Amino acid sequence: QVQLVESGGGLVQPGGSLRLSCAASGSIFSINAMGWYCQAPGKERELVATITSGGSTKYADPVKGRFTISRDNAKNTVYLQMNSLKPEDTAVYYCNADVLPHYGSNWFKYWGQGTQVTVSS
């Protein structure tokens, strides 16, 4: 079994910063892509950013230049540095990871439980 545990969410004023972390643990042989998604009330879950095991990144247009995704492969952890936050960034943020639990097994996508980010004055 694989678990993803997010941390770092909270309440921040517009223009402020937050750093989210997501640590994967359990039966892990290898992790390929990791990513962050967000879901605002009444909306579908949307891509925020992804990063491959080699460090290639992709960002949704609304966060380009403000958010930075990174990872520590030795710790099976992905981070999201969120700067210049706006009220429209308010959402539950979920991390995910493409995991190979054992050598020769199939790849599976796992999700964290989500962490709330609220941007408000």
PDB file of C-alpha atoms in Angstrom:
ATOM      1  CA  GLN A   1       0.000   0.000   0.000  1.00  0.00           C
ATOM      2  CA  VAL A   2       1.153   3.539  -0.825  1.00  0.00           C
ATOM      3  CA  GLN A   3       0.186   6.681   1.049  1.00  0.00           C
ATOM      4  CA  LEU A   4       0.599  10.317   0.046  1.00  0.00           C
ATOM      5  CA  VAL A   5       0.410  12.824   2.885  1.00  0.00           C
ATOM      6  CA  GLU A   6       0.145  16.548   2.149  1.00  0.00           C
ATOM      7  CA  SER A   7       0.984  19.384   4.505  1.00  0.00           C
ATOM      8  CA  GLY A   8       1.501  23.125   4.438  1.00  0.00           C
ATOM      9  CA  GLY A   9      -1.940  24.454   3.605  1.00  0.00           C
ATOM     10  CA  GLY A  10      -3.626  27.242   5.504  1.00  0.00           C
ATOM     11  CA  LEU A  11      -4.961  30.766   5.446  1.00  0.00           C
ATOM     12  CA  VAL A  12      -2.855  33.458   3.810  1.00  0.00           C
ATOM     13  CA  GLN A  13      -3.457  37.041   2.721  1.00  0.00           C
ATOM     14  CA  PRO A  14      -3.429  38.012  -0.957  1.00  0.00           C
ATOM     15  CA  GLY A  15       0.144  38.442  -2.141  1.00  0.00           C
ATOM     16  CA  GLY A  16       1.425  35.998   0.448  1.00  0.00           C
ATOM     17  CA  SER A  17       3.210  32.673   0.073  1.00  0.00           C
ATOM     18  CA  LEU A  18       2.744  29.065   1.109  1.00  0.00           C
ATOM     19  CA  ARG A  19       4.799  25.934   0.577  1.00  0.00           C
ATOM     20  CA  LEU A  20       2.989  22.642   0.228  1.00  0.00           C
ATOM     21  CA  SER A  21       4.700  19.301   0.773  1.00  0.00           C
ATOM     22  CA  CYS A  22       3.593  15.803  -0.157  1.00  0.00           C
ATOM     23  CA  ALA A  23       5.469  12.739   1.054  1.00  0.00           C
ATOM     24  CA  ALA A  24       4.924   9.282  -0.414  1.00  0.00           C
ATOM     25  CA  SER A  25       5.465   6.231   1.750  1.00  0.00           C
ATOM     26  CA  GLY A  26       4.777   2.518   1.750  1.00  0.00           C
ATOM     27  CA  SER A  27       5.506  -0.084  -0.895  1.00  0.00           C
ATOM     28  CA  ILE A  28       7.470   1.965  -3.441  1.00  0.00           C
ATOM     29  CA  PHE A  29       9.963   0.628  -5.963  1.00  0.00           C
ATOM     30  CA  SER A  30       9.957   3.704  -8.178  1.00  0.00           C
ATOM     31  CA  ILE A  31       8.014   6.952  -8.701  1.00  0.00           C
ATOM     32  CA  ASN A  32       7.640   8.548 -12.114  1.00  0.00           C
ATOM     33  CA  ALA A  33       5.629  11.762 -12.423  1.00  0.00           C
ATOM     34  CA  MET A  34       4.340  13.639  -9.385  1.00  0.00           C
ATOM     35  CA  GLY A  35       1.928  16.513  -9.465  1.00  0.00           C
ATOM     36  CA  TRP A  36      -0.392  18.956  -7.789  1.00  0.00           C
ATOM     37  CA  TYR A  37      -4.051  19.520  -8.618  1.00  0.00           C
ATOM     38  CA  CYS A  38      -6.612  21.865  -7.092  1.00  0.00           C
ATOM     39  CA  GLN A  39     -10.369  21.763  -6.674  1.00  0.00           C
ATOM     40  CA  ALA A  40     -12.378  24.848  -5.803  1.00  0.00           C
ATOM     41  CA  PRO A  41     -15.972  24.590  -4.513  1.00  0.00           C
ATOM     42  CA  GLY A  42     -18.340  23.705  -7.330  1.00  0.00           C
ATOM     43  CA  LYS A  43     -15.531  23.114  -9.813  1.00  0.00           C
ATOM     44  CA  GLU A  44     -13.743  20.097 -11.201  1.00  0.00           C
ATOM     45  CA  ARG A  45     -10.265  19.115 -10.101  1.00  0.00           C
ATOM     46  CA  GLU A  46      -7.686  20.909 -12.262  1.00  0.00           C
ATOM     47  CA  LEU A  47      -4.009  20.484 -12.980  1.00  0.00           C
ATOM     48  CA  VAL A  48      -1.688  22.930 -11.217  1.00  0.00           C
ATOM     49  CA  ALA A  49       1.760  21.538 -11.981  1.00  0.00           C
ATOM     50  CA  THR A  50       3.592  18.282 -12.652  1.00  0.00           C
ATOM     51  CA  ILE A  51       7.199  17.161 -12.475  1.00  0.00           C
ATOM     52  CA  THR A  52       8.862  14.047 -13.881  1.00  0.00           C
ATOM     53  CA  SER A  53      11.485  11.970 -12.116  1.00  0.00           C
ATOM     54  CA  GLY A  54      14.048  13.742 -14.281  1.00  0.00           C
ATOM     55  CA  GLY A  55      12.874  17.176 -13.209  1.00  0.00           C
ATOM     56  CA  SER A  56      10.883  18.295 -16.253  1.00  0.00           C
ATOM     57  CA  THR A  57       8.011  20.533 -15.199  1.00  0.00           C
ATOM     58  CA  LYS A  58       4.674  21.670 -16.570  1.00  0.00           C
ATOM     59  CA  TYR A  59       2.406  24.401 -15.189  1.00  0.00           C
ATOM     60  CA  ALA A  60      -1.164  25.517 -15.711  1.00  0.00           C
ATOM     61  CA  ASP A  61      -1.278  28.973 -17.275  1.00  0.00           C
ATOM     62  CA  PRO A  62      -2.851  30.728 -14.232  1.00  0.00           C
ATOM     63  CA  VAL A  63       0.098  29.796 -11.984  1.00  0.00           C
ATOM     64  CA  LYS A  64       3.021  30.261 -14.366  1.00  0.00           C
ATOM     65  CA  GLY A  65       5.577  32.609 -12.871  1.00  0.00           C
ATOM     66  CA  ARG A  66       4.018  32.384  -9.387  1.00  0.00           C
ATOM     67  CA  PHE A  67       4.212  28.694  -8.419  1.00  0.00           C
ATOM     68  CA  THR A  68       7.226  26.385  -8.507  1.00  0.00           C
ATOM     69  CA  ILE A  69       7.069  22.608  -8.296  1.00  0.00           C
ATOM     70  CA  SER A  70      10.086  20.624  -7.134  1.00  0.00           C
ATOM     71  CA  ARG A  71      10.847  17.185  -5.737  1.00  0.00           C
ATOM     72  CA  ASP A  72      13.323  15.304  -3.597  1.00  0.00           C
ATOM     73  CA  ASN A  73      13.585  11.830  -5.094  1.00  0.00           C
ATOM     74  CA  ALA A  74      15.529  10.487  -2.113  1.00  0.00           C
ATOM     75  CA  LYS A  75      12.631  11.457   0.157  1.00  0.00           C
ATOM     76  CA  ASN A  76       9.825  10.579  -2.294  1.00  0.00           C
ATOM     77  CA  THR A  77       8.523  14.091  -1.692  1.00  0.00           C
ATOM     78  CA  VAL A  78       7.099  16.742  -3.982  1.00  0.00           C
ATOM     79  CA  TYR A  79       6.782  20.425  -3.098  1.00  0.00           C
ATOM     80  CA  LEU A  80       4.749  23.349  -4.387  1.00  0.00           C
ATOM     81  CA  GLN A  81       6.056  26.825  -3.617  1.00  0.00           C
ATOM     82  CA  MET A  82       3.149  29.230  -4.047  1.00  0.00           C
ATOM     83  CA  ASN A  83       3.984  32.938  -4.268  1.00  0.00           C
ATOM     84  CA  SER A  84       1.911  36.033  -5.029  1.00  0.00           C
ATOM     85  CA  LEU A  85      -1.208  34.165  -4.006  1.00  0.00           C
ATOM     86  CA  LYS A  86      -4.591  35.422  -5.186  1.00  0.00           C
ATOM     87  CA  PRO A  87      -8.099  34.821  -3.809  1.00  0.00           C
ATOM     88  CA  GLU A  88      -8.844  32.721  -6.896  1.00  0.00           C
ATOM     89  CA  ASP A  89      -6.111  30.284  -5.808  1.00  0.00           C
ATOM     90  CA  THR A  90      -8.391  29.253  -2.931  1.00  0.00           C
ATOM     91  CA  ALA A  91      -9.019  25.517  -3.242  1.00  0.00           C
ATOM     92  CA  VAL A  92      -8.215  22.109  -1.850  1.00  0.00           C
ATOM     93  CA  TYR A  93      -4.841  21.059  -3.219  1.00  0.00           C
ATOM     94  CA  TYR A  94      -4.155  17.392  -3.925  1.00  0.00           C
ATOM     95  CA  CYS A  95      -0.888  15.727  -4.800  1.00  0.00           C
ATOM     96  CA  ASN A  96      -0.566  12.603  -6.888  1.00  0.00           C
ATOM     97  CA  ALA A  97       2.165  10.231  -7.921  1.00  0.00           C
ATOM     98  CA  ASP A  98       2.647   7.500 -10.521  1.00  0.00           C
ATOM     99  CA  VAL A  99       4.116   4.654  -8.477  1.00  0.00           C
ATOM    100  CA  LEU A 100       5.655   1.278  -9.322  1.00  0.00           C
ATOM    101  CA  PRO A 101       5.081  -0.661  -6.077  1.00  0.00           C
ATOM    102  CA  HIS A 102       7.308  -3.601  -6.983  1.00  0.00           C
ATOM    103  CA  TYR A 103       9.747  -4.429  -9.778  1.00  0.00           C
ATOM    104  CA  GLY A 104       7.730  -5.902 -12.640  1.00  0.00           C
ATOM    105  CA  SER A 105       4.348  -4.743 -11.318  1.00  0.00           C
ATOM    106  CA  ASN A 106       2.002  -2.295 -12.988  1.00  0.00           C
ATOM    107  CA  TRP A 107       2.175   1.457 -12.458  1.00  0.00           C
ATOM    108  CA  PHE A 108      -0.548   2.936 -10.252  1.00  0.00           C
ATOM    109  CA  LYS A 109      -1.638   6.527  -9.659  1.00  0.00           C
ATOM    110  CA  TYR A 110      -2.116   7.465  -6.020  1.00  0.00           C
ATOM    111  CA  TRP A 111      -3.705  10.595  -4.528  1.00  0.00           C
ATOM    112  CA  GLY A 112      -3.269  12.394  -1.246  1.00  0.00           C
ATOM    113  CA  GLN A 113      -6.151  13.422   0.988  1.00  0.00           C
ATOM    114  CA  GLY A 114      -5.904  17.113   0.103  1.00  0.00           C
ATOM    115  CA  THR A 115      -4.926  20.249   1.984  1.00  0.00           C
ATOM    116  CA  GLN A 116      -6.981  23.439   2.093  1.00  0.00           C
ATOM    117  CA  VAL A 117      -5.470  26.688   0.839  1.00  0.00           C
ATOM    118  CA  THR A 118      -7.471  29.827   1.529  1.00  0.00           C
ATOM    119  CA  VAL A 119      -6.357  33.219   0.237  1.00  0.00           C
ATOM    120  CA  SER A 120      -8.299  36.000   1.898  1.00  0.00           C
ATOM    121  CA  SER A 121      -7.800  39.306   3.655  1.00  0.00           C
TER     122      SER A 121
END
